[in-house]
Amino acid sequence: LSSAEAEFISLSGAVKEAIWLRMLLKDLQRDVGGPTVIHEDNQACITVAEDDRMTKRLKHIDVRYRFVQDEVQRGIVRLEYVPSEEQIADIMTKGLTRVQFEKLRKLLGVSA
């Protein structure tokens, strides 16, 4: 898999979680407001999710991940590009230098 394909498959999990949380909030009679924003640091992944024409290039990606495109088009989720060095989720998923770790920790609002 290319990094864009792997990110797209991971993105599908995030979209599933977002949909579940939106339904939970609706059941609790809380206004969800606009689309759920998901930060993504892979621009190719965002392009695949937002552009149906890209689907032809990735025919081998399983249909179960294609719903991401539908949810983006329906306005349920919105993808925003975040540079890798500002991707807070990386603090839990990647080996980081001390400087990178401290920067992300600060973005999280956690102090030592």
PDB file of C-alpha atoms in Angstrom:
ATOM      1  CA  LEU A   1       0.000   0.000   0.000  1.00  0.00           C
ATOM      2  CA  SER A   2       1.078   3.546  -0.619  1.00  0.00           C
ATOM      3  CA  SER A   3       1.049   5.933   2.317  1.00  0.00           C
ATOM      4  CA  ALA A   4      -2.068   7.599   0.874  1.00  0.00           C
ATOM      5  CA  GLU A   5      -3.861   4.250   0.708  1.00  0.00           C
ATOM      6  CA  ALA A   6      -2.876   3.343   4.258  1.00  0.00           C
ATOM      7  CA  GLU A   7      -3.977   6.767   5.495  1.00  0.00           C
ATOM      8  CA  PHE A   8      -7.285   6.408   3.635  1.00  0.00           C
ATOM      9  CA  ILE A   9      -7.967   3.077   5.336  1.00  0.00           C
ATOM     10  CA  SER A  10      -7.125   4.619   8.731  1.00  0.00           C
ATOM     11  CA  LEU A  11      -9.289   7.612   7.897  1.00  0.00           C
ATOM     12  CA  SER A  12     -12.254   5.288   7.415  1.00  0.00           C
ATOM     13  CA  GLY A  13     -11.924   4.250  11.066  1.00  0.00           C
ATOM     14  CA  ALA A  14     -11.904   7.875  12.171  1.00  0.00           C
ATOM     15  CA  VAL A  15     -14.986   8.602  10.065  1.00  0.00           C
ATOM     16  CA  LYS A  16     -16.811   5.615  11.595  1.00  0.00           C
ATOM     17  CA  GLU A  17     -15.985   6.916  15.081  1.00  0.00           C
ATOM     18  CA  ALA A  18     -17.115  10.423  14.140  1.00  0.00           C
ATOM     19  CA  ILE A  19     -20.445   9.120  12.854  1.00  0.00           C
ATOM     20  CA  TRP A  20     -20.963   7.064  16.019  1.00  0.00           C
ATOM     21  CA  LEU A  21     -20.172  10.058  18.251  1.00  0.00           C
ATOM     22  CA  ARG A  22     -22.501  12.289  16.236  1.00  0.00           C
ATOM     23  CA  MET A  23     -25.330   9.767  16.690  1.00  0.00           C
ATOM     24  CA  LEU A  24     -24.597   9.538  20.424  1.00  0.00           C
ATOM     25  CA  LEU A  25     -24.747  13.314  20.772  1.00  0.00           C
ATOM     26  CA  LYS A  26     -27.986  13.378  18.804  1.00  0.00           C
ATOM     27  CA  ASP A  27     -29.458  10.713  21.132  1.00  0.00           C
ATOM     28  CA  LEU A  28     -28.422  12.903  24.074  1.00  0.00           C
ATOM     29  CA  GLN A  29     -30.258  15.760  22.361  1.00  0.00           C
ATOM     30  CA  ARG A  30     -27.106  17.768  21.794  1.00  0.00           C
ATOM     31  CA  ASP A  31     -26.726  19.891  18.692  1.00  0.00           C
ATOM     32  CA  VAL A  32     -23.856  18.606  16.610  1.00  0.00           C
ATOM     33  CA  GLY A  33     -23.796  21.714  14.441  1.00  0.00           C
ATOM     34  CA  GLY A  34     -21.748  21.487  11.274  1.00  0.00           C
ATOM     35  CA  PRO A  35     -19.519  18.741   9.985  1.00  0.00           C
ATOM     36  CA  THR A  36     -17.058  16.914  12.207  1.00  0.00           C
ATOM     37  CA  VAL A  37     -13.555  18.130  11.363  1.00  0.00           C
ATOM     38  CA  ILE A  38     -10.884  15.469  10.968  1.00  0.00           C
ATOM     39  CA  HIS A  39      -7.269  16.601  10.728  1.00  0.00           C
ATOM     40  CA  GLU A  40      -5.228  14.729   8.145  1.00  0.00           C
ATOM     41  CA  ASP A  41      -1.531  15.150   7.373  1.00  0.00           C
ATOM     42  CA  ASN A  42      -1.576  13.348   4.022  1.00  0.00           C
ATOM     43  CA  GLN A  43      -2.739  15.577   1.184  1.00  0.00           C
ATOM     44  CA  ALA A  44      -3.091  12.672  -1.248  1.00  0.00           C
ATOM     45  CA  CYS A  45      -5.477  10.993   1.190  1.00  0.00           C
ATOM     46  CA  ILE A  46      -7.586  14.159   1.366  1.00  0.00           C
ATOM     47  CA  THR A  47      -7.674  14.337  -2.437  1.00  0.00           C
ATOM     48  CA  VAL A  48      -8.883  10.727  -2.681  1.00  0.00           C
ATOM     49  CA  ALA A  49     -11.597  11.364  -0.090  1.00  0.00           C
ATOM     50  CA  GLU A  50     -12.819  14.572  -1.707  1.00  0.00           C
ATOM     51  CA  ASP A  51     -12.600  13.696  -5.407  1.00  0.00           C
ATOM     52  CA  ASP A  52     -14.665  10.873  -6.927  1.00  0.00           C
ATOM     53  CA  ARG A  53     -12.474  10.871 -10.011  1.00  0.00           C
ATOM     54  CA  MET A  54      -9.597   9.539  -7.904  1.00  0.00           C
ATOM     55  CA  THR A  55     -11.607   6.387  -7.227  1.00  0.00           C
ATOM     56  CA  LYS A  56     -10.689   4.947 -10.627  1.00  0.00           C
ATOM     57  CA  ARG A  57      -7.012   5.002  -9.717  1.00  0.00           C
ATOM     58  CA  LEU A  58      -7.625   3.119  -6.488  1.00  0.00           C
ATOM     59  CA  LYS A  59      -9.962   0.362  -7.658  1.00  0.00           C
ATOM     60  CA  HIS A  60      -8.165  -2.112  -5.432  1.00  0.00           C
ATOM     61  CA  ILE A  61      -9.201  -0.317  -2.220  1.00  0.00           C
ATOM     62  CA  ASP A  62     -12.031  -2.302  -0.736  1.00  0.00           C
ATOM     63  CA  VAL A  63     -15.573  -0.985  -1.087  1.00  0.00           C
ATOM     64  CA  ARG A  64     -15.939  -0.866   2.703  1.00  0.00           C
ATOM     65  CA  TYR A  65     -13.637   2.156   2.778  1.00  0.00           C
ATOM     66  CA  ARG A  66     -15.437   4.056   0.011  1.00  0.00           C
ATOM     67  CA  PHE A  67     -18.123   5.366   2.365  1.00  0.00           C
ATOM     68  CA  VAL A  68     -15.606   8.007   3.455  1.00  0.00           C
ATOM     69  CA  GLN A  69     -16.142   9.797   0.143  1.00  0.00           C
ATOM     70  CA  ASP A  70     -19.911   9.702   0.675  1.00  0.00           C
ATOM     71  CA  GLU A  71     -19.668  11.184   4.161  1.00  0.00           C
ATOM     72  CA  VAL A  72     -17.381  13.977   2.937  1.00  0.00           C
ATOM     73  CA  GLN A  73     -19.776  14.788   0.076  1.00  0.00           C
ATOM     74  CA  ARG A  74     -22.783  14.719   2.428  1.00  0.00           C
ATOM     75  CA  GLY A  75     -21.045  17.207   4.725  1.00  0.00           C
ATOM     76  CA  ILE A  76     -20.994  14.868   7.720  1.00  0.00           C
ATOM     77  CA  VAL A  77     -17.216  15.134   7.991  1.00  0.00           C
ATOM     78  CA  ARG A  78     -14.772  17.724   6.707  1.00  0.00           C
ATOM     79  CA  LEU A  79     -11.099  17.000   6.212  1.00  0.00           C
ATOM     80  CA  GLU A  80      -8.533  19.652   7.030  1.00  0.00           C
ATOM     81  CA  TYR A  81      -4.872  19.423   6.186  1.00  0.00           C
ATOM     82  CA  VAL A  82      -2.516  19.689   9.139  1.00  0.00           C
ATOM     83  CA  PRO A  83       1.257  19.548   8.604  1.00  0.00           C
ATOM     84  CA  SER A  84       2.838  16.411  10.092  1.00  0.00           C
ATOM     85  CA  GLU A  85       4.797  18.437  12.617  1.00  0.00           C
ATOM     86  CA  GLU A  86       1.493  19.756  14.030  1.00  0.00           C
ATOM     87  CA  GLN A  87      -0.451  16.476  13.912  1.00  0.00           C
ATOM     88  CA  ILE A  88      -1.235  15.965  17.588  1.00  0.00           C
ATOM     89  CA  ALA A  89      -2.266  12.326  17.075  1.00  0.00           C
ATOM     90  CA  ASP A  90       1.353  11.501  16.223  1.00  0.00           C
ATOM     91  CA  ILE A  91       2.336  11.895  19.870  1.00  0.00           C
ATOM     92  CA  MET A  92       0.710   8.508  20.491  1.00  0.00           C
ATOM     93  CA  THR A  93       1.621   6.738  17.260  1.00  0.00           C
ATOM     94  CA  LYS A  94       5.183   7.613  16.267  1.00  0.00           C
ATOM     95  CA  GLY A  95       8.639   7.711  17.706  1.00  0.00           C
ATOM     96  CA  LEU A  96       9.455  11.387  18.148  1.00  0.00           C
ATOM     97  CA  THR A  97      12.499  13.405  19.031  1.00  0.00           C
ATOM     98  CA  ARG A  98      12.367  15.220  22.339  1.00  0.00           C
ATOM     99  CA  VAL A  99      11.780  18.539  20.560  1.00  0.00           C
ATOM    100  CA  GLN A 100       8.898  17.107  18.501  1.00  0.00           C
ATOM    101  CA  PHE A 101       7.379  15.454  21.568  1.00  0.00           C
ATOM    102  CA  GLU A 102       7.530  18.655  23.609  1.00  0.00           C
ATOM    103  CA  LYS A 103       5.983  20.679  20.768  1.00  0.00           C
ATOM    104  CA  LEU A 104       3.049  18.274  20.407  1.00  0.00           C
ATOM    105  CA  ARG A 105       2.657  18.041  24.177  1.00  0.00           C
ATOM    106  CA  LYS A 106       2.389  21.830  24.296  1.00  0.00           C
ATOM    107  CA  LEU A 107      -0.225  21.775  21.502  1.00  0.00           C
ATOM    108  CA  LEU A 108      -2.181  19.298  23.645  1.00  0.00           C
ATOM    109  CA  GLY A 109      -2.036  21.731  26.545  1.00  0.00           C
ATOM    110  CA  VAL A 110      -0.166  19.299  28.793  1.00  0.00           C
ATOM    111  CA  SER A 111       2.720  20.522  30.902  1.00  0.00           C
ATOM    112  CA  ALA A 112       5.523  18.515  32.468  1.00  0.00           C
TER     113      ALA A 112
END
